[in-house]
Amino acid sequence: MIGLGTLDAWVGRTIGVGGLPTREELDAYQLRCLNETLAKARAESPFYRSLSGWPEPGQIADLRDLARFPQTSGSDLSRGEPSLIALPLRDAVRLVTIPTTGTSGAQKRLFFTEADIEATVAYFEHGMATIVRPGSCVAVAFPAERPDSVGDLLMRGLARLGAFPVALPVDGPLEALVGALRELQPAAIAGMPVTLGAAARCMAADGGQPLRIETALVSADSVSPSFRAALAVIWGAEVFEHWGMTETGYGGALACEAHDGLHVRETDLYVEIVDADTGRALPLGQTGEVVITTLRRRGLPLIRYRTGDSGSLAEGPCRCGSILRRLRLDGRIGEPILRGEGRSLHPRIVDDAIFAVDGVIDFVVKLTSGGRPRLTVEIVTFGSRTADEVRAVLLAHPEIGPILRSGDVDIAVEKTSGPSPPLCRKRRVLEDGGGG
Ligand SMILES: [Zn+2]
């Protein structure tokens, strides 16, 4: 356990209170920012001006009153007209397009200003300072060549805190990445679970020199217990999760040494949890869809934006001493569920079971639900692990096994050979064997 402190002192400075902020001071700051965001968005963004159901007066006296305002979603970002942008286009310095899920081919468009980007770099600097010591080498396994990409902003934040970030080669073969890691001997590494899991498993199996890495920051995908255990065994690494997406300005929430939820970036984000079906705001502790409102975003403010992620906000203070709210994430809304034998299973159970098999570095799970349900697992392995062995592990699993053995669901495990998969992408669980 590394224990470099909390983000609270930086939050205090950022919101303009002396010393560590109290929850009441942070709530007051968020209320002020929300009212500024609501007023500016309604006055300057053609999209928010056009929204019906905007309450009058357009200000709130309590944070919970935000629930009276209309919600937004990814389709508002991909439609483009009327524009969400709340400033002259010449002031937007960075346009980011991200593909939406599904088959429409529409792209979500986001704009950031210099101040928006600076806020993210500052968050990365002070967030990483809670898990990385100044002077240590940090391997960054995100693509970082493009200016203002997530990898680039993370490198800039790390450099500011006095660490030595080095970008790893993530678009070549796995062996190149592993070779670079052995040469660097970093104290910490940051990347997506697929990338870090593949690198660690490759190192464990290739007979080369073992490596100790103190800290692993993982982001952009869910983290299973077996992944956490593999990195602890192979590298001796403590895994810290980060949650973020382009819409949150990349940074969103970060685990602490207590590993009991991720502390929200409350200087820049107000998080609500809503019922995914009705949109109704839910109290602390209940699970639903994660909804964000940006607090200081100049270019393109997001108000009550539905992220598609599932989670809850934890009640009570964290053991680490931080007052920042904690987000407990629980996959994506509407993920395909494996059903049979009167049970239903979340894909993360399948994810955890497959990654627990030594030698598996990546996989795609397809659930075909038309007619007789069929679970197809395509695995990429390092070494001699066979598809039959993975199949046997799934059949023997205490939760998955009964469903598969019941005959309600067919199972096929295939080993994918050929070139290494792309190293930076999310692990995939697909329904009906396609799309997504
Ligand atoms: Zn904590």
Coordinates of C-alpha atoms and ligand atoms in Angstrom, one line a residue:
M1 CA 0.0 0.0 0.0
I2 CA 1.5 3.2 -1.1
G3 CA -0.5 5.9 0.8
L4 CA 0.6 9.2 -0.6
G5 CA -2.4 11.0 0.7
T6 CA -5.7 12.3 -0.8
L7 CA -6.7 14.8 -3.4
D8 CA -8.5 16.9 -0.8
A9 CA -5.8 19.6 -0.3
W10 CA -5.6 20.3 -4.0
V11 CA -9.5 20.3 -4.2
G12 CA -9.4 22.9 -1.3
R13 CA -7.0 25.2 -3.2
T14 CA -9.0 24.7 -6.5
I15 CA -12.3 25.7 -5.0
G16 CA -10.8 28.6 -3.0
V17 CA -11.0 27.5 0.6
G18 CA -8.0 27.5 2.9
G19 CA -6.7 24.0 3.8
L20 CA -8.8 20.9 3.6
P21 CA -12.4 21.5 2.4
T22 CA -15.4 20.4 4.3
R23 CA -18.2 18.6 2.5
E24 CA -20.4 21.7 3.0
E25 CA -17.8 23.9 1.4
L26 CA -17.5 21.5 -1.6
D27 CA -21.3 21.4 -1.9
A28 CA -21.5 25.2 -1.9
Y29 CA -18.8 25.4 -4.6
Q30 CA -20.7 22.8 -6.7
L31 CA -24.0 24.7 -6.3
R32 CA -22.3 27.9 -7.5
C33 CA -20.7 26.2 -10.5
L34 CA -24.0 24.4 -11.4
N35 CA -25.8 27.7 -11.5
E36 CA -23.1 29.3 -13.6
T37 CA -23.2 26.4 -16.0
L38 CA -27.0 26.4 -16.2
A39 CA -27.1 30.1 -16.9
K40 CA -24.3 30.1 -19.5
A41 CA -25.6 27.0 -21.3
R42 CA -29.1 28.4 -21.6
A43 CA -27.8 31.8 -22.7
E44 CA -25.1 30.8 -25.1
S45 CA -25.6 27.3 -26.4
P46 CA -28.2 26.9 -29.3
F47 CA -28.9 23.3 -28.1
Y48 CA -29.7 24.2 -24.5
R49 CA -31.7 27.2 -25.6
S50 CA -33.8 24.9 -27.7
L51 CA -34.5 22.4 -25.0
S52 CA -38.1 22.2 -23.8
G53 CA -38.9 21.5 -20.2
W54 CA -36.2 23.9 -18.9
P55 CA -37.5 25.1 -15.5
E56 CA -38.1 28.7 -14.6
P57 CA -36.2 30.2 -12.8
G58 CA -33.2 28.5 -14.4
Q59 CA -31.3 28.5 -11.1
I60 CA -31.3 26.1 -8.2
A61 CA -31.0 26.7 -4.4
D62 CA -30.1 23.1 -3.6
L63 CA -28.0 20.5 -5.4
R64 CA -30.9 18.1 -5.6
D65 CA -32.9 20.6 -7.6
L66 CA -30.7 19.8 -10.6
A67 CA -33.0 16.8 -11.0
R68 CA -35.7 19.2 -12.4
F69 CA -33.6 19.9 -15.5
P70 CA -33.7 17.9 -18.7
Q71 CA -31.2 15.1 -19.3
T72 CA -28.9 14.8 -22.3
S73 CA -27.2 11.8 -24.0
G74 CA -24.7 10.8 -26.6
S75 CA -27.2 11.3 -29.4
D76 CA -27.3 15.0 -28.6
L77 CA -23.5 15.0 -29.2
S78 CA -23.7 13.1 -32.4
R79 CA -26.6 15.0 -34.0
G80 CA -24.6 18.2 -34.0
E81 CA -27.5 20.5 -34.7
P82 CA -28.5 22.5 -32.8
S83 CA -25.0 22.8 -31.4
L84 CA -24.2 22.3 -27.7
I85 CA -21.2 24.7 -28.0
A86 CA -21.5 27.6 -25.6
L87 CA -18.7 29.9 -27.1
P88 CA -17.5 31.2 -30.4
L89 CA -16.0 28.2 -32.3
R90 CA -12.7 30.1 -32.7
D91 CA -12.1 29.7 -28.9
A92 CA -12.4 25.9 -29.1
V93 CA -8.9 24.5 -29.4
R94 CA -9.5 20.8 -29.6
L95 CA -12.2 18.9 -31.4
V96 CA -12.6 15.2 -30.3
T97 CA -14.7 12.8 -32.2
I98 CA -15.6 9.4 -30.8
P99 CA -17.5 6.6 -32.4
T100 CA -20.8 5.8 -30.8
T101 CA -21.7 2.2 -30.0
G102 CA -24.1 0.5 -32.4
T103 CA -24.2 0.4 -36.1
S104 CA -25.3 4.0 -37.0
G105 CA -21.8 5.1 -37.7
A106 CA -22.6 8.4 -36.0
Q107 CA -19.8 10.1 -34.1
K108 CA -20.0 12.1 -30.9
R109 CA -18.3 15.5 -31.2
L110 CA -16.8 17.2 -28.2
F111 CA -14.9 20.5 -28.0
F112 CA -12.4 21.6 -25.4
T113 CA -10.8 24.9 -24.8
E114 CA -7.3 25.6 -23.5
A115 CA -8.8 26.1 -20.0
D116 CA -10.7 22.8 -20.2
I117 CA -7.5 20.9 -21.1
E118 CA -5.5 22.7 -18.4
A119 CA -8.1 21.5 -15.8
T120 CA -7.6 17.9 -17.0
V121 CA -3.8 18.2 -16.8
A122 CA -4.0 19.6 -13.3
Y123 CA -6.4 16.8 -12.3
F124 CA -4.0 14.2 -13.7
E125 CA -1.0 15.8 -11.9
H126 CA -2.7 15.8 -8.5
G127 CA -4.5 12.5 -9.0
M128 CA -1.4 10.7 -10.0
A129 CA 0.5 12.3 -7.1
T130 CA -1.7 10.2 -4.8
I131 CA -0.3 7.0 -6.2
V132 CA 3.1 7.9 -7.8
R133 CA 6.2 9.4 -6.1
P134 CA 8.1 12.3 -7.7
G135 CA 11.3 11.1 -9.3
S136 CA 9.9 7.7 -10.3
C137 CA 9.7 6.4 -13.8
V138 CA 6.1 5.9 -15.1
A139 CA 5.4 3.8 -18.2
V140 CA 2.4 5.1 -20.1
A141 CA 0.7 2.4 -22.2
F142 CA -1.9 4.8 -23.8
P143 CA -1.3 6.2 -27.3
A144 CA 0.4 9.6 -26.5
E145 CA 1.6 11.0 -29.9
R146 CA -1.5 13.1 -30.7
P147 CA -1.4 16.4 -28.8
D148 CA -4.1 16.6 -26.1
S149 CA -4.9 12.9 -26.4
V150 CA -5.5 11.2 -23.1
G151 CA -2.0 9.7 -23.2
D152 CA -0.4 13.1 -23.9
L153 CA -2.4 14.8 -21.1
L154 CA -1.4 12.1 -18.6
M155 CA 2.3 12.4 -19.6
R156 CA 2.0 16.2 -19.0
G157 CA 0.4 15.8 -15.6
L158 CA 3.0 13.2 -14.6
A159 CA 5.9 15.5 -15.7
R160 CA 4.4 18.3 -13.6
L161 CA 4.4 16.3 -10.5
G162 CA 8.1 15.5 -11.0
A163 CA 7.8 11.9 -12.3
F164 CA 9.4 10.7 -15.5
P165 CA 6.8 9.5 -17.9
V166 CA 7.7 7.4 -20.9
A167 CA 5.3 6.4 -23.6
L168 CA 5.4 2.7 -24.4
P169 CA 5.0 1.3 -28.0
V170 CA 1.4 0.2 -27.9
D171 CA 0.7 -0.1 -31.6
G172 CA 3.2 -2.8 -32.4
P173 CA 3.6 -6.4 -31.3
L174 CA 3.3 -7.3 -27.6
E175 CA 6.9 -8.4 -27.5
A176 CA 8.0 -4.8 -28.3
L177 CA 6.0 -3.5 -25.4
V178 CA 7.4 -6.1 -23.0
G179 CA 10.9 -5.4 -24.2
A180 CA 10.5 -1.7 -23.5
L181 CA 9.2 -2.4 -20.0
R182 CA 12.1 -4.6 -19.1
E183 CA 14.5 -1.9 -20.3
L184 CA 12.7 0.9 -18.5
Q185 CA 12.0 -0.9 -15.2
P186 CA 9.3 1.6 -14.3
A187 CA 8.0 2.1 -10.7
A188 CA 4.5 2.5 -12.1
I189 CA 2.5 1.8 -15.3
A190 CA -0.7 3.2 -16.6
G191 CA -2.9 1.7 -19.3
M192 CA -6.0 -0.2 -20.2
P193 CA -6.6 -3.6 -18.6
V194 CA -6.2 -5.5 -21.8
T195 CA -2.8 -3.9 -22.5
L196 CA -1.5 -4.4 -19.0
G197 CA -2.9 -7.9 -18.6
A198 CA -1.4 -9.0 -21.8
A199 CA 2.0 -7.5 -21.0
A200 CA 2.1 -9.1 -17.5
R201 CA 1.0 -12.5 -18.7
C202 CA 3.5 -12.4 -21.6
M203 CA 6.3 -11.6 -19.1
A204 CA 5.2 -14.3 -16.8
A205 CA 5.4 -16.9 -19.6
D206 CA 8.3 -15.9 -21.8
G207 CA 11.1 -17.0 -19.5
G208 CA 12.6 -13.6 -19.4
Q209 CA 13.7 -11.5 -16.5
P210 CA 10.8 -10.8 -14.0
L211 CA 9.9 -7.2 -13.3
R212 CA 8.6 -5.5 -10.2
I213 CA 6.2 -2.6 -10.7
E214 CA 4.8 -1.0 -7.6
T215 CA 1.7 0.7 -9.0
A216 CA -0.6 0.0 -11.9
L217 CA -3.2 2.6 -12.9
V218 CA -5.9 1.1 -15.1
S219 CA -8.5 3.0 -16.9
A220 CA -11.1 2.8 -19.7
D221 CA -12.4 -0.6 -18.9
S222 CA -13.7 -2.7 -16.0
V223 CA -11.3 -4.4 -13.7
S224 CA -12.0 -7.9 -12.5
P225 CA -10.6 -9.5 -9.3
S226 CA -8.6 -12.1 -11.3
F227 CA -7.0 -9.2 -13.3
R228 CA -6.1 -7.5 -10.0
A229 CA -4.7 -10.8 -8.6
A230 CA -2.6 -11.5 -11.8
L231 CA -0.9 -8.1 -11.7
A232 CA -0.2 -8.5 -8.0
V233 CA 1.4 -11.9 -8.5
I234 CA 3.3 -11.2 -11.7
W235 CA 4.5 -7.6 -11.0
G236 CA 3.8 -7.2 -7.3
A237 CA 1.7 -4.2 -8.4
E238 CA -1.2 -2.6 -6.5
V239 CA -3.9 -1.8 -9.0
F240 CA -5.6 1.6 -8.9
E241 CA -8.7 2.0 -11.0
H242 CA -9.6 5.2 -12.8
W243 CA -12.9 6.0 -14.4
G244 CA -13.2 8.5 -17.2
M245 CA -14.4 9.1 -20.7
T246 CA -14.0 11.8 -23.3
E247 CA -17.2 13.4 -22.0
T248 CA -15.8 13.7 -18.5
G249 CA -12.7 15.5 -19.9
Y250 CA -10.9 12.1 -19.7
G251 CA -10.4 12.3 -15.9
G252 CA -13.4 11.3 -13.9
A253 CA -12.8 9.3 -10.7
L254 CA -9.8 7.6 -9.1
A255 CA -9.4 4.8 -6.5
C256 CA -7.6 5.5 -3.3
E257 CA -5.6 3.1 -1.0
A258 CA -8.9 1.9 0.6
H259 CA -10.1 0.5 -2.8
D260 CA -13.7 1.0 -1.9
G261 CA -15.1 3.1 -4.7
L262 CA -13.5 5.7 -6.9
H263 CA -13.3 9.3 -5.6
V264 CA -15.1 11.6 -8.1
R265 CA -13.3 14.6 -9.7
E266 CA -15.7 16.9 -7.9
T267 CA -13.9 20.1 -8.9
D268 CA -15.2 19.5 -12.4
L269 CA -18.0 17.0 -12.2
Y270 CA -21.3 16.7 -10.4
V271 CA -22.5 13.1 -10.4
E272 CA -26.0 11.8 -10.1
I273 CA -27.3 8.3 -10.3
V274 CA -30.7 7.9 -12.0
D275 CA -33.0 5.0 -12.7
A276 CA -32.0 3.8 -16.2
D277 CA -35.6 3.2 -17.3
T278 CA -37.5 6.2 -15.8
G279 CA -34.6 8.7 -15.5
R280 CA -35.6 9.4 -11.9
A281 CA -32.8 10.5 -9.6
L282 CA -31.8 7.9 -7.0
P283 CA -30.5 8.4 -3.5
L284 CA -27.0 7.6 -2.3
G285 CA -26.3 3.9 -2.2
Q286 CA -28.7 2.8 -5.0
T287 CA -27.4 1.5 -8.3
G288 CA -28.5 3.1 -11.6
E289 CA -27.1 5.0 -14.6
V290 CA -24.2 7.4 -13.9
V291 CA -25.2 11.0 -15.0
I292 CA -22.7 13.8 -15.1
T293 CA -22.9 17.6 -15.2
T294 CA -19.7 19.5 -16.0
L295 CA -18.9 22.3 -13.5
R296 CA -16.2 24.4 -15.2
R297 CA -16.3 23.3 -18.8
R298 CA -16.1 26.3 -21.1
G299 CA -16.4 24.9 -24.5
L300 CA -19.1 22.4 -24.4
P301 CA -20.9 22.1 -21.0
L302 CA -22.7 18.8 -20.4
I303 CA -25.8 19.0 -18.3
R304 CA -27.2 15.8 -16.8
Y305 CA -25.5 13.7 -19.4
R306 CA -26.3 10.0 -19.3
T307 CA -23.0 8.2 -19.5
G308 CA -24.4 4.7 -20.1
D309 CA -22.3 3.4 -17.2
S310 CA -24.0 1.7 -14.3
G311 CA -23.0 2.4 -10.7
S312 CA -23.8 3.9 -7.3
L313 CA -22.5 6.7 -5.0
A314 CA -21.3 5.3 -1.7
E315 CA -22.7 6.6 1.5
G316 CA -20.5 7.8 4.3
P317 CA -16.8 8.8 4.5
C318 CA -13.9 6.8 3.0
R319 CA -11.3 5.1 5.2
C320 CA -8.6 7.1 3.4
G321 CA -10.0 10.3 5.0
S322 CA -11.1 12.0 1.8
I323 CA -14.4 13.8 1.7
L324 CA -14.8 13.3 -2.1
R325 CA -17.8 11.2 -3.1
R326 CA -17.1 7.7 -4.1
L327 CA -18.4 6.1 -7.3
R328 CA -18.8 2.3 -7.3
L329 CA -19.0 1.2 -10.9
D330 CA -20.9 -1.8 -12.1
G331 CA -20.4 -2.2 -15.9
R332 CA -22.6 -0.7 -18.6
I333 CA -26.3 -0.2 -18.7
G334 CA -28.0 -2.9 -20.8
E335 CA -25.1 -5.3 -21.0
P336 CA -25.9 -8.7 -22.3
I337 CA -26.8 -11.1 -19.5
L338 CA -26.2 -14.8 -19.5
R339 CA -29.4 -16.5 -18.5
G340 CA -30.3 -20.2 -17.8
E341 CA -31.2 -22.6 -15.0
G342 CA -33.3 -19.8 -13.4
R343 CA -30.2 -17.7 -13.0
S344 CA -28.8 -14.6 -14.7
L345 CA -25.2 -13.7 -14.8
H346 CA -23.5 -10.4 -15.4
P347 CA -20.8 -10.4 -18.1
R348 CA -18.2 -9.4 -15.5
I349 CA -18.5 -12.8 -13.9
V350 CA -17.6 -14.4 -17.3
D351 CA -14.9 -11.8 -17.7
D352 CA -13.4 -12.6 -14.3
A353 CA -13.6 -16.4 -14.9
I354 CA -11.8 -16.3 -18.2
F355 CA -9.1 -13.9 -17.2
A356 CA -8.4 -16.1 -14.2
V357 CA -7.1 -18.8 -16.6
D358 CA -3.3 -18.5 -16.6
G359 CA -2.0 -17.7 -20.1
V360 CA -5.1 -16.0 -21.4
I361 CA -4.2 -12.5 -22.5
D362 CA -7.4 -11.4 -24.3
F363 CA -10.8 -12.6 -25.3
V364 CA -14.1 -11.7 -26.9
V365 CA -17.3 -13.1 -25.6
K366 CA -20.4 -13.3 -27.8
L367 CA -23.8 -14.1 -26.5
T368 CA -26.2 -15.1 -29.2
S369 CA -29.7 -15.0 -27.8
G370 CA -31.9 -15.6 -30.9
G371 CA -33.3 -19.2 -30.6
R372 CA -31.2 -21.3 -28.4
P373 CA -28.7 -19.1 -26.5
R374 CA -25.1 -19.7 -27.3
L375 CA -22.0 -18.4 -25.5
T376 CA -19.0 -18.1 -27.9
V377 CA -15.6 -17.2 -26.3
E378 CA -12.7 -16.4 -28.6
I379 CA -9.5 -16.4 -26.6
V380 CA -6.0 -15.2 -27.3
T381 CA -3.4 -17.1 -25.2
F382 CA 0.2 -16.9 -24.6
G383 CA 1.8 -20.4 -24.5
S384 CA 0.1 -23.7 -24.8
R385 CA -3.2 -23.1 -23.1
T386 CA -5.9 -24.7 -25.2
A387 CA -9.5 -23.8 -25.8
D388 CA -10.6 -27.1 -24.2
E389 CA -8.9 -26.1 -21.0
V390 CA -10.7 -22.7 -20.9
R391 CA -14.0 -24.5 -21.6
A392 CA -13.4 -26.9 -18.7
V393 CA -12.7 -23.9 -16.4
L394 CA -16.0 -22.3 -17.4
L395 CA -17.9 -25.6 -17.0
A396 CA -16.4 -26.0 -13.5
H397 CA -17.1 -22.4 -12.4
P398 CA -19.6 -22.3 -9.5
E399 CA -21.8 -19.7 -11.1
I400 CA -21.3 -20.1 -14.8
G401 CA -21.0 -23.9 -14.8
P402 CA -24.6 -24.7 -13.7
I403 CA -26.0 -22.5 -16.5
L404 CA -23.8 -24.2 -19.1
R405 CA -24.3 -27.7 -17.8
S406 CA -28.1 -27.2 -17.7
G407 CA -28.2 -27.3 -21.5
D408 CA -30.1 -24.0 -21.6
V409 CA -27.0 -22.4 -23.2
D410 CA -24.5 -23.8 -25.7
I411 CA -20.9 -23.0 -25.2
A412 CA -18.1 -22.8 -27.7
V413 CA -14.5 -21.8 -27.0
E414 CA -12.2 -21.0 -29.9
K415 CA -8.6 -20.1 -29.8
T416 CA -7.8 -17.2 -32.1
S417 CA -4.3 -17.4 -33.6
G418 CA -2.5 -15.0 -35.9
P419 CA -1.3 -11.5 -35.1
S420 CA -1.5 -9.9 -31.7
P421 CA -4.8 -8.1 -31.1
P422 CA -4.8 -4.3 -31.0
L423 CA -3.3 -3.7 -27.5
C424 CA -5.4 -0.6 -26.6
R425 CA -9.0 -1.5 -26.7
K426 CA -11.8 -2.6 -24.4
R427 CA -12.5 -6.2 -23.8
R428 CA -15.7 -7.0 -25.5
V429 CA -18.8 -8.8 -24.5
L430 CA -21.2 -8.8 -27.5
E431 CA -24.8 -9.7 -27.8
D432 CA -26.1 -11.6 -30.9
G433 CA -22.5 -12.1 -32.0
G434 CA -22.1 -8.7 -33.7
G435 CA -22.6 -5.0 -33.7
G436 CA -21.1 -3.3 -30.6
Ligands
ZN1 ZN -10.7 6.9 -0.2

